[in-house]
Coordinates of C-alpha atoms and ligand atoms in Angstrom, one line a residue:
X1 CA -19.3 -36.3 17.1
X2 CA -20.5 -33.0 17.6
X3 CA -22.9 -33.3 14.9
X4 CA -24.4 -36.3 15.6
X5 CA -25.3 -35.5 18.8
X6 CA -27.0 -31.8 17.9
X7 CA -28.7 -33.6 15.2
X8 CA -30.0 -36.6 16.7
X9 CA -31.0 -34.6 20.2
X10 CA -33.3 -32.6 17.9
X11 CA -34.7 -35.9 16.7
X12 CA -36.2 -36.3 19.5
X13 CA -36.2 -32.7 21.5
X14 CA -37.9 -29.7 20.2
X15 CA -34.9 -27.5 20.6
X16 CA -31.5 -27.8 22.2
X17 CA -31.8 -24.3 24.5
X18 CA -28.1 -23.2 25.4
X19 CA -25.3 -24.6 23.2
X20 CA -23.2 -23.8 26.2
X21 CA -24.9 -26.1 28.8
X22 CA -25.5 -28.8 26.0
X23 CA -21.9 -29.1 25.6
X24 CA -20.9 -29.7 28.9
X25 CA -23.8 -31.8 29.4
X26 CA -22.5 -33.7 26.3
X27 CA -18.6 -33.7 27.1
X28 CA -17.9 -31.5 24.2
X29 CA -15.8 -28.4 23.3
X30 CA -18.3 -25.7 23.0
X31 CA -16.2 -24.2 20.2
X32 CA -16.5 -27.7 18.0
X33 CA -20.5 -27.3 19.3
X34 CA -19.9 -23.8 17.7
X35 CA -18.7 -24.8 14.5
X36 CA -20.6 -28.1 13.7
X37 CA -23.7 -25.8 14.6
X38 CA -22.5 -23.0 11.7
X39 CA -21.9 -25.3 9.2
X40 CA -25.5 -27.0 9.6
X41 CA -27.3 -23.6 9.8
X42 CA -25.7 -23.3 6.3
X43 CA -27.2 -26.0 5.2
X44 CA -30.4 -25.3 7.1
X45 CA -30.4 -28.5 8.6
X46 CA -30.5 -26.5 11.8
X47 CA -32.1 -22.9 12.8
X48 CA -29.6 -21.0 14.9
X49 CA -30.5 -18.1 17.1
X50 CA -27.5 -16.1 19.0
X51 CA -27.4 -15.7 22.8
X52 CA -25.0 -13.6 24.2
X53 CA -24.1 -14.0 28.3
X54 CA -21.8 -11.6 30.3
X55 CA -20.0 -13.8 32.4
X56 CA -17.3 -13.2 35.2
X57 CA -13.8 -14.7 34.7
X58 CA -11.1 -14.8 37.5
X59 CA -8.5 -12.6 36.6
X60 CA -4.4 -14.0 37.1
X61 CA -5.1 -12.8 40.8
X62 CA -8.2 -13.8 41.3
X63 CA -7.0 -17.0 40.3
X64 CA -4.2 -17.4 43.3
X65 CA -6.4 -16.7 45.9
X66 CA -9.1 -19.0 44.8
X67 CA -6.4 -21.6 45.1
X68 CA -4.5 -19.9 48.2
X69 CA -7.0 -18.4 50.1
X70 CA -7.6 -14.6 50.4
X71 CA -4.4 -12.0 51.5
X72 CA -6.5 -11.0 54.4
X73 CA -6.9 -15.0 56.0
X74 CA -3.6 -16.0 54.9
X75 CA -2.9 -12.7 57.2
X76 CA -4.8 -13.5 59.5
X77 CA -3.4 -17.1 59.9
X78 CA -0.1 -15.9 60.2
X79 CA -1.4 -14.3 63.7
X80 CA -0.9 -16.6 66.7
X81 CA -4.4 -17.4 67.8
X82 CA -3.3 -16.2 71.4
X83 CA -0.8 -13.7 72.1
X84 CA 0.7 -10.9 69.4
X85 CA 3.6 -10.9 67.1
X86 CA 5.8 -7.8 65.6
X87 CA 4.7 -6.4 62.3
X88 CA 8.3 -6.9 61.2
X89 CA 7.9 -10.7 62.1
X90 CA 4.6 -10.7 60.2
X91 CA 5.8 -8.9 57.1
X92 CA 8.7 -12.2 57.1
X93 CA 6.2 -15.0 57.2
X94 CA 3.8 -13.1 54.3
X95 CA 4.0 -12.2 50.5
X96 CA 4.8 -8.8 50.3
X97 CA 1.9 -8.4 47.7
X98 CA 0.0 -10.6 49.9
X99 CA 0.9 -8.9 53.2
X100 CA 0.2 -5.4 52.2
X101 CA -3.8 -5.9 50.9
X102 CA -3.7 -8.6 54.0
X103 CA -3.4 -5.4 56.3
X104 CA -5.7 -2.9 55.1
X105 CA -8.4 -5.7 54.1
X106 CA -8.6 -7.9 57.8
X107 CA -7.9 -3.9 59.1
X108 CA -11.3 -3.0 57.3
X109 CA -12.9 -6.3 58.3
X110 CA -12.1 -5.8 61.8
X111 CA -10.0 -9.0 62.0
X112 CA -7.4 -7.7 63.5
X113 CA -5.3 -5.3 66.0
X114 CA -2.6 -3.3 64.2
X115 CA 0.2 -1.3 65.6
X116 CA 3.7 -2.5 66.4
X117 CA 2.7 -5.9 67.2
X118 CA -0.5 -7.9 65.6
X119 CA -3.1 -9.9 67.3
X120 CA -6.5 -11.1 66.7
X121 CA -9.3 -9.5 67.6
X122 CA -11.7 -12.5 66.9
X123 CA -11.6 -16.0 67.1
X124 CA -12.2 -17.2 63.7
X125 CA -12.9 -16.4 60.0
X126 CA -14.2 -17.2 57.0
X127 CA -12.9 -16.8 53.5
X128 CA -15.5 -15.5 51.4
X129 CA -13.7 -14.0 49.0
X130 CA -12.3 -17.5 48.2
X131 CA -15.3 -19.1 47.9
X132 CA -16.9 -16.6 46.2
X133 CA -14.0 -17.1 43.4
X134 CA -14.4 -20.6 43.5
X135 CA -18.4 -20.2 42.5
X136 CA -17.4 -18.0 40.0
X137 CA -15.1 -20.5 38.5
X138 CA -17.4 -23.0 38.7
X139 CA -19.9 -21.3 36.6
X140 CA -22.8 -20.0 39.3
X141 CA -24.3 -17.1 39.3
X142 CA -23.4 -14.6 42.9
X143 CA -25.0 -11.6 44.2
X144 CA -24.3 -8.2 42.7
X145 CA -23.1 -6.7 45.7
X146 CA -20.4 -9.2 45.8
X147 CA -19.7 -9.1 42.1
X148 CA -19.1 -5.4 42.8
X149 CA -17.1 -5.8 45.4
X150 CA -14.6 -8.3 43.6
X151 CA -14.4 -6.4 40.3
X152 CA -13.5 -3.3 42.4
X153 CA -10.3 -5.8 43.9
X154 CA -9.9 -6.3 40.3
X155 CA -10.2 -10.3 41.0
X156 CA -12.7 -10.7 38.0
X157 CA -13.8 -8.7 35.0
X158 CA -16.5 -8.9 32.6
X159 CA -16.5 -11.5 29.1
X160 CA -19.1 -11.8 26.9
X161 CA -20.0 -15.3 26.0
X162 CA -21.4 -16.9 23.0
X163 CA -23.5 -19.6 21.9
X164 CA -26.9 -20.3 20.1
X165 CA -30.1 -21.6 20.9
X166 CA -30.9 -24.2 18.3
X167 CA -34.0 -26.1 16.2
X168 CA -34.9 -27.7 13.4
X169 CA -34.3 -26.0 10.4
X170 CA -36.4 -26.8 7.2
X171 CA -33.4 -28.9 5.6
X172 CA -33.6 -31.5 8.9
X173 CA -32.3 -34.8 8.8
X174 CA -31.2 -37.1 11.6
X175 CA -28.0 -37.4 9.2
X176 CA -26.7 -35.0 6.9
X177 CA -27.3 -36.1 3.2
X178 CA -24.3 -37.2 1.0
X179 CA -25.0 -34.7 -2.1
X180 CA -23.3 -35.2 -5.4
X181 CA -21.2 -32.3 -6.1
X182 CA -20.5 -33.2 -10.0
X183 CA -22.0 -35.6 -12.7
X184 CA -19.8 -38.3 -13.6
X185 CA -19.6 -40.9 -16.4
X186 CA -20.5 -43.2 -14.5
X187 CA -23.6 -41.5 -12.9
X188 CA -25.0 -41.7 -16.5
X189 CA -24.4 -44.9 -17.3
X190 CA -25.9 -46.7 -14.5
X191 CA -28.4 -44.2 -14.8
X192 CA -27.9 -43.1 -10.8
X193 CA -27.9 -39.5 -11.9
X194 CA -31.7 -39.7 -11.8
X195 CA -31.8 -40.3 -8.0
X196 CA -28.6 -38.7 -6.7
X197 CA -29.0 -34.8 -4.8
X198 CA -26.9 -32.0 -6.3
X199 CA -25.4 -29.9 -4.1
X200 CA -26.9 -26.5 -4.6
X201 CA -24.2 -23.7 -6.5
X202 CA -22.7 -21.0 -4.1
X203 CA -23.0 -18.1 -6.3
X204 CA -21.4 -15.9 -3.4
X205 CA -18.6 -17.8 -3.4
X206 CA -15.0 -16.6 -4.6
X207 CA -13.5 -18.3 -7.3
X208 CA -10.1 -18.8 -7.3
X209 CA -7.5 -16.1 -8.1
X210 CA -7.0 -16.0 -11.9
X211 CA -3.5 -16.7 -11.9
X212 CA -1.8 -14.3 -15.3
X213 CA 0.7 -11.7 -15.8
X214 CA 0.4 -8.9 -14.0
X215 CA 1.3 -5.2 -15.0
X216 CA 3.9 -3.3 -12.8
X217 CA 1.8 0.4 -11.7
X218 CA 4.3 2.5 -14.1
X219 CA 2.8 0.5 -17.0
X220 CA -0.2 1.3 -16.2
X221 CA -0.2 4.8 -15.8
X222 CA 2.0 4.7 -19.1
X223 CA -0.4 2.8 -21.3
X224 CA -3.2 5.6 -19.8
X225 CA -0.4 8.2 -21.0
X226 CA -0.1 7.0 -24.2
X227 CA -3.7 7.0 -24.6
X228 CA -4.2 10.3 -23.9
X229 CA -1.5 11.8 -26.4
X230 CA -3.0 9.3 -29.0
X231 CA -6.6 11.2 -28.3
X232 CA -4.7 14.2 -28.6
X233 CA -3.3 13.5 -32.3
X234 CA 0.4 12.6 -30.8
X235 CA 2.5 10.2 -33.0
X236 CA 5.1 8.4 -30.7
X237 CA 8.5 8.3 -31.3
X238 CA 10.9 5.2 -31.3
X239 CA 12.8 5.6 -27.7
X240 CA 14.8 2.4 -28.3
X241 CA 18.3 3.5 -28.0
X242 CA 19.3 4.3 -24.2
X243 CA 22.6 4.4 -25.3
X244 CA 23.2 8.3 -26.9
X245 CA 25.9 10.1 -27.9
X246 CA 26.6 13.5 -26.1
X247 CA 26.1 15.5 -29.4
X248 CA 22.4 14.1 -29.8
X249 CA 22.1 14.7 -26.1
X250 CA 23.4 17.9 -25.2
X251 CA 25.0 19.6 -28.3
X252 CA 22.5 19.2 -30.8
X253 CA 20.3 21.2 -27.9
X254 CA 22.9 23.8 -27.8
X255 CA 24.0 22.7 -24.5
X256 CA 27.4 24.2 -24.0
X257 CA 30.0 21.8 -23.3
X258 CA 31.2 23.0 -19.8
X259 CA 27.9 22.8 -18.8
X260 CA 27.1 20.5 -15.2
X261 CA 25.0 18.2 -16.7
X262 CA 28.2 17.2 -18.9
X263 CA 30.2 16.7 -15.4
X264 CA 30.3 12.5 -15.0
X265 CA 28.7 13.6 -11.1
X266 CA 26.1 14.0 -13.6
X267 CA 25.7 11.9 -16.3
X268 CA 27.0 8.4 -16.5
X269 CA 29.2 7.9 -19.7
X270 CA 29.9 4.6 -21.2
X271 CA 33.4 2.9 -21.0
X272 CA 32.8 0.6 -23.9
X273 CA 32.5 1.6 -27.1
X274 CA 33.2 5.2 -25.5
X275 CA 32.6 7.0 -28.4
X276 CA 29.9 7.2 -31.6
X277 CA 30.7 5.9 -34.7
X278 CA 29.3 8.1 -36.9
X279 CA 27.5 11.6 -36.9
X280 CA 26.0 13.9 -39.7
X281 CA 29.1 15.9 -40.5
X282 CA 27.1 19.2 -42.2
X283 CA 24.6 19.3 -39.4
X284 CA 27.9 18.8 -36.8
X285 CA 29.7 22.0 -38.4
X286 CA 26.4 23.8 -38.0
X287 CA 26.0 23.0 -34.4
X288 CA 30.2 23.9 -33.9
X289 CA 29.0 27.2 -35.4
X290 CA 26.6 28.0 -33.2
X291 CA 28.1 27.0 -29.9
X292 CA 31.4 29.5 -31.0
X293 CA 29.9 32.3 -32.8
X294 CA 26.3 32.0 -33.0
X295 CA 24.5 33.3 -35.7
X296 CA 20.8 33.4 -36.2
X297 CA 20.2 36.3 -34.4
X298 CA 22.8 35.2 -31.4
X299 CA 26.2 35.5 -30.1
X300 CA 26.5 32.0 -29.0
X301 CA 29.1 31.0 -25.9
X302 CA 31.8 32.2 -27.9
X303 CA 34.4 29.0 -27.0
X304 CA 36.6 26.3 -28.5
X305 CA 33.9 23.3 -29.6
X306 CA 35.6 20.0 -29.6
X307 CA 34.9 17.0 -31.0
X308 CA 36.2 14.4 -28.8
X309 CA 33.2 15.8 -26.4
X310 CA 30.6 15.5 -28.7
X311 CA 31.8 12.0 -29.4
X312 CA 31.6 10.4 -26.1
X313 CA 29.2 8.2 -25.5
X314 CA 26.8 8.2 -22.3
X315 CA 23.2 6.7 -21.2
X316 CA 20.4 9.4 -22.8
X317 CA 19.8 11.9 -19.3
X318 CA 16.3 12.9 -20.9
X319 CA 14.0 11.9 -23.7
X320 CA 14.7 15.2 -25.1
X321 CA 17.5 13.7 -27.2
X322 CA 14.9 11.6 -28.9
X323 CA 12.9 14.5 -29.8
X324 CA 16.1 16.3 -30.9
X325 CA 16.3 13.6 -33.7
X326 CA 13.2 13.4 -34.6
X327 CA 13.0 17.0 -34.9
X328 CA 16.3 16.8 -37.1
X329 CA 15.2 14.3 -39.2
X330 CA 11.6 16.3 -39.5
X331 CA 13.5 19.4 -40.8
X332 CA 14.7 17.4 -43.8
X333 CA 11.6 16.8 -45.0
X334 CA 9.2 19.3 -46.9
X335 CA 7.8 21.3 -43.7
X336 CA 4.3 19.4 -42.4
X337 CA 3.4 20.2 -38.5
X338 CA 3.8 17.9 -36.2
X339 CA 2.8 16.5 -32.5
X340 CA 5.2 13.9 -31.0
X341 CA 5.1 12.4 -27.9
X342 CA 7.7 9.7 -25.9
X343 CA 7.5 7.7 -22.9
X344 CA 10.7 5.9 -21.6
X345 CA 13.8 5.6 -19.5
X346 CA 16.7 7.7 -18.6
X347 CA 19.5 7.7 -16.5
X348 CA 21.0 10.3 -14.5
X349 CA 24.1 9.8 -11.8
X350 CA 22.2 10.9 -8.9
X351 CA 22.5 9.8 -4.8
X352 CA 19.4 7.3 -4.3
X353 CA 17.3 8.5 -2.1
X354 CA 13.0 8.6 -1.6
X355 CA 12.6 10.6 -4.4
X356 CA 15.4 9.8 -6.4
X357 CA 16.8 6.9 -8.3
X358 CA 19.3 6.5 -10.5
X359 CA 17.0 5.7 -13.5
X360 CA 13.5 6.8 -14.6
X361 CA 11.1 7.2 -17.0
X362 CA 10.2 10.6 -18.6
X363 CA 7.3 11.4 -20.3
X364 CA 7.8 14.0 -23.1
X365 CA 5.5 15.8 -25.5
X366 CA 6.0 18.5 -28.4
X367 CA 4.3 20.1 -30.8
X368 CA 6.1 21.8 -34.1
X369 CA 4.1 24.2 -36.5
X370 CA 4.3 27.7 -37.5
X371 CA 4.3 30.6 -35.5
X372 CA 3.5 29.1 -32.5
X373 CA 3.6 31.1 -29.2
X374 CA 4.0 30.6 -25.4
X375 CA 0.0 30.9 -25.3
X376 CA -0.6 27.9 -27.4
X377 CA 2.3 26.1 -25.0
X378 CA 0.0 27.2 -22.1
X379 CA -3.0 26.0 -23.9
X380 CA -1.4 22.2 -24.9
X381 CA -0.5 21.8 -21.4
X382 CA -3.7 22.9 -19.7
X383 CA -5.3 20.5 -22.0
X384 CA -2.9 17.7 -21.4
X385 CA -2.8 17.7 -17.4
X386 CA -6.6 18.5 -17.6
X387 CA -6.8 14.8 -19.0
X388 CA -4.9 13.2 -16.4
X389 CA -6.8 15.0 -13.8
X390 CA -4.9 18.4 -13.0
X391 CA -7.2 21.2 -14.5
X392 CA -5.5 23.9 -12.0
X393 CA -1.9 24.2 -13.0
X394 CA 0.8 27.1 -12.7
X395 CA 3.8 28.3 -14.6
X396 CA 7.1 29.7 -13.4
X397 CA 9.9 31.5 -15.2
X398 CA 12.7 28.4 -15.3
X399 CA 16.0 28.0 -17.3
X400 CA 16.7 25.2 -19.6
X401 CA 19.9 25.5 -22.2
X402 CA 17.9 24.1 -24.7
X403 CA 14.5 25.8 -24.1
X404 CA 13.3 30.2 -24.5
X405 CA 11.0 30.9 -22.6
X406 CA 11.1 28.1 -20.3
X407 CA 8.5 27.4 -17.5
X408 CA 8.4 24.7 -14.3
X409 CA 4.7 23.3 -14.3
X410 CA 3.0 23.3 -10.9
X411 CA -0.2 21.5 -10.1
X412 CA -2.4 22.0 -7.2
X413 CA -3.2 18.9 -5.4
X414 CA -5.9 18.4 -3.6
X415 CA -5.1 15.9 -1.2
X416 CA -1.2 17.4 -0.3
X417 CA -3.4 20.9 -0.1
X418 CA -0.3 22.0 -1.8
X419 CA 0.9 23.1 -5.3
X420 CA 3.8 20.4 -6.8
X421 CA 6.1 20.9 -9.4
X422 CA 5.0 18.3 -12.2
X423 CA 7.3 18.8 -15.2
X424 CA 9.1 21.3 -17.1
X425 CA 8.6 23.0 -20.5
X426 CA 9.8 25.7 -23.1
X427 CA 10.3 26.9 -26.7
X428 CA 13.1 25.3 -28.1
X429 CA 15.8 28.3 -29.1
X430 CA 16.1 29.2 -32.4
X431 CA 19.9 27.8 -32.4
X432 CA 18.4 24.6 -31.8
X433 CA 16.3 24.8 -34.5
X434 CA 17.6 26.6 -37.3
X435 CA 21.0 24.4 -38.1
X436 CA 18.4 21.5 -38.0
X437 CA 17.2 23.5 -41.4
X438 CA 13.6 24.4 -40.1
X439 CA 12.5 27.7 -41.7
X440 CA 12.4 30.5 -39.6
X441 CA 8.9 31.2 -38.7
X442 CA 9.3 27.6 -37.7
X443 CA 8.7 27.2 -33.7
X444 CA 8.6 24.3 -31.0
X445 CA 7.0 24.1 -27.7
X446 CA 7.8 21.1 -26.1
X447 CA 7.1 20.0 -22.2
X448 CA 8.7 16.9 -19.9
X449 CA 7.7 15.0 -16.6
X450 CA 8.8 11.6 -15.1
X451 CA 6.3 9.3 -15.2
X452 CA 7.3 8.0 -11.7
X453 CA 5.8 11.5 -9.6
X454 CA 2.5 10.9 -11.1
X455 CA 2.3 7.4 -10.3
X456 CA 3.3 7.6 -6.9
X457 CA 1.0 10.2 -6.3
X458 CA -2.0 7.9 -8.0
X459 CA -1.2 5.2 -5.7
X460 CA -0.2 6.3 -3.0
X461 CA 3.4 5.2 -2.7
X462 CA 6.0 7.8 -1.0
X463 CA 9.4 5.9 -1.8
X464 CA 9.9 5.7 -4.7
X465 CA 12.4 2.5 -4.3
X466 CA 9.5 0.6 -3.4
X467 CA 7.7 1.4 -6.9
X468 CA 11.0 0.5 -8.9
X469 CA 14.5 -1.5 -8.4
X470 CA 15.0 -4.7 -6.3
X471 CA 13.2 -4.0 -3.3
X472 CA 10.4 -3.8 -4.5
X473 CA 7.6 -5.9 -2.9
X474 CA 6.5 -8.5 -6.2
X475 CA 2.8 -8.3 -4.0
X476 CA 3.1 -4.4 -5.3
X477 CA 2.3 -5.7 -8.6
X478 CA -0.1 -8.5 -8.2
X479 CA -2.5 -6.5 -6.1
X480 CA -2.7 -3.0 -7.1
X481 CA -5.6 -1.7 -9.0
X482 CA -6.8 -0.8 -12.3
X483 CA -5.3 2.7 -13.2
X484 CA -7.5 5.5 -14.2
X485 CA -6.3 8.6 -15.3
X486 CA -8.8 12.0 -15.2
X487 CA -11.1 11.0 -12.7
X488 CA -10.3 12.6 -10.1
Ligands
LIG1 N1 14.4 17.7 -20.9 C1 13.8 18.4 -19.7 C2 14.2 17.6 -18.5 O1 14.9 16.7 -18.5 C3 12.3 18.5 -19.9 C4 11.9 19.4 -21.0 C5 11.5 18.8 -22.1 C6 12.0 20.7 -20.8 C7 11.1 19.7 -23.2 C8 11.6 21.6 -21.8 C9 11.2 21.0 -23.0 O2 13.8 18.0 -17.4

């Protein structure tokens, strides 16, 4: 409806002037004037200019006394024409709102006699104010003065209003053109296609959302991980077992066996099958020698080894028993150096909380060659987080069981203006490595993080149960961006 009329007025009119006034004039919504008008300047049927109007609205109040009348006549009416009547008797037959301004506005008009009893001091009045609201309403346009005064009684404030000013744009038609959007069959065979009108391509339209998997943020910043040990000359090692027995996990690392960690506060064991199958009996008697008596160079913890402990089975609590494998199998084989690296899941018994979950991944790297010092473990690392964007790191004397020297890894960040604690790393101890078979100028430097700190860092997320478990938001991983490690 709208359409026609805009585009048929301008068949015969130069230009429609004020979308506003053509609307009422027309007995149309000036927002459907609004649209129809937005849609044809797109199709430059139509030239649009904006106009922009401040116009007074009544506010709630101004509203009841354009409909009521003004507090100060309603007053004033309450008065007995002749005579007087008590203020107490007045405040009964008035709003209390309404009798309040009433007062001090007929008091300021002159209206009226106030002390204990109220009479009129003229004969009659007139409400302006009310039919200065009503012009409002109705559209007109009133003196400043009084606009002042009735934005000051907060009875109208201020809107900005909106329309066009409207001609014939080069695209003009009385009636807007059917165009084809598609070629059909049929267009070509009755040979139509030759007279029909395209409809022009949007190329600033958006497509529709490619609908396809979508990667979860950890798997991002893993695959980036992964590339950056691979530029580095790191092999990965197979992470597939989460299920470990506690000798790969903690004895093989000469990890005592009254050690916390063991504790089941700690680590979660498994009920069923409870205990491993099968373990390399030589390297096992090695291992039981160096937790009682040492050797090697060491005294060792100097208490009864058992078994049954080393036996029980429990979900892997780092990656490190990975690389204890590896690193076992590696010293069976004529000595060649070697740079490994994993990225998976462990599981430690821990309270959940915004830092904290249950499970997580840990990101592990080591190099083995000879003679190797702390400097060259200073060096990898400093290489490694320069890669992933942290050039200004820091080390701090730390204790592992497994690890001499060990250091915590610090990183300044830039945006917390505060150094973090990134991962953990060492020299794996001589009576780690020498019942393995390694020779003895043999050495390991080796380093951890959790893959989960980094990521929450890179995007931003500061529990880190809304990055991973069943609350997470499945919008997480459709939307979030591409992950670039480095460039920072
Ligand atoms: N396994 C350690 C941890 O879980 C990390 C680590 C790996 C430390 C290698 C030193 C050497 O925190």
């Amino acid at each position: 409806m709208a359409e026609d009329a805009i585009l048929g007025y301008l068949a015969t009119h130069e230009e429609i002037p004020d979308s506003g006034q053509f609307a009422s004039q027309h007995g149309l919504q000036h927002n459907d004037v609004v649209n129809v008008i937005k849609s044809l300047h797109g199709f430059r049927y139509i030239d649009a200019q904006d106009i922009k109007r401040e116009s007074w609205v009544l506010t709630d109040e101004g509203k009841k006394y354009a409909a009521e009348g003004s507090p100060e006549v309603q007053l004033f009416l309450a008065i007995p024409p002749e005579g007087s009547i008590s203020k107490d008797e007045l405040q009964k037959k008035l709003d209390p709102s309404v009798f309040k301004i009433g007062c001090s506005q007929a008091g300021k008009n002159k209206w009226v006699d106030m002390g204990k009893q109220v009479s009129r001091k003229v004969q009659h009045v007139e409400d302006k104010v009310k039919d200065l609201l009503i012009r409002i309403q109705d559209g007109q346009v009133i003196g400043k003065d009084d606009i002042n005064s009735l934005k000051a009684r907060k009875l109208i404030v201020a809107q900005t209003w909106k329309g066009y000013s409207v001609r014939k744009g080069p695209n003009y038609a009385p009636r807007r053109k059917k165009v084809a959007t598609d070629l059909t069959r049929e267009n070509l065979q009755r040979g139509d296609w030759k007279e029909l009108e395209f409809k022009e391509y949007n190329f600033n339209a958006k497509g529709p959302p490619a609908e396809a998997g979508h990667l979860h943020p950890l798997l991002k910043v893993k695959q980036q991980l992964k590339n950056i040990f691979l530029q580095m000359g790191f092999e990965e090692m197979p992470t597939n077992n989460f299920v470990e027995s506690s000798f790969w996990n903690f004895d093989a690392l000469f990890q005592p066996q009254q050690h916390p960690a063991r504790d089941s506060h700690d680590t979660f064991f498994m009920e069923a099958p409870s205990t491993t199958r099968e373990l390399p009996e030589d390297y096992v008697q090695l291992v039981k020698r160096v937790h009682e008596s040492g050797g090697y160079g060491s005294r060792g913890y100097m208490y009864d080894w058992k078994r049954e402990e080393a036996n029980k089975n429990l979900l892997r609590t780092h990656t490190t028993a990975v690389s204890t494998r590896m690193l076992y199998a590696l010293a069976k084989q004529p000595f060649a150096p070697k740079r490994y690296f994993s990225i998976d899941r462990v599981f430690r018994n821990e309270s959940v909380d915004r830092t904290h979950l249950a499970e997580f991944h840990q990101i592990e790297g080591l190099v083995c060659d000879r003679g190797l010092t702390l400097g060259d473990l200073i060096g990898v690392l400093n290489d490694f987080f320069s890669r992933l964007g942290m050039s200004k790191l820091r080390f701090k004397p730390a204790y592992n069981p497994y690890t001499e020297p060990s250091m915590e890894i610090f990183s300044y960040h830039e945006g917390l203006k505060k150094w973090v604690e990134i991962g953990n790393s060492g020299m794996f101890r001589p009576e780690m490595l020498l019942p393995m078979g390694f020779p003895e100028d043999v050495r390991v430097i080796a380093w951890g993080l959790s893959l989960e700190r980094p990521t929450m860092i890179l995007y931003g997320v500061d529990n880190i149960r809304d990055l991973f478990g069943h609350k997470v938001d499945l919008s997480l991983i459709k939307r979030n961006p591409i992950c670039r490690l480095g460039i920072n």
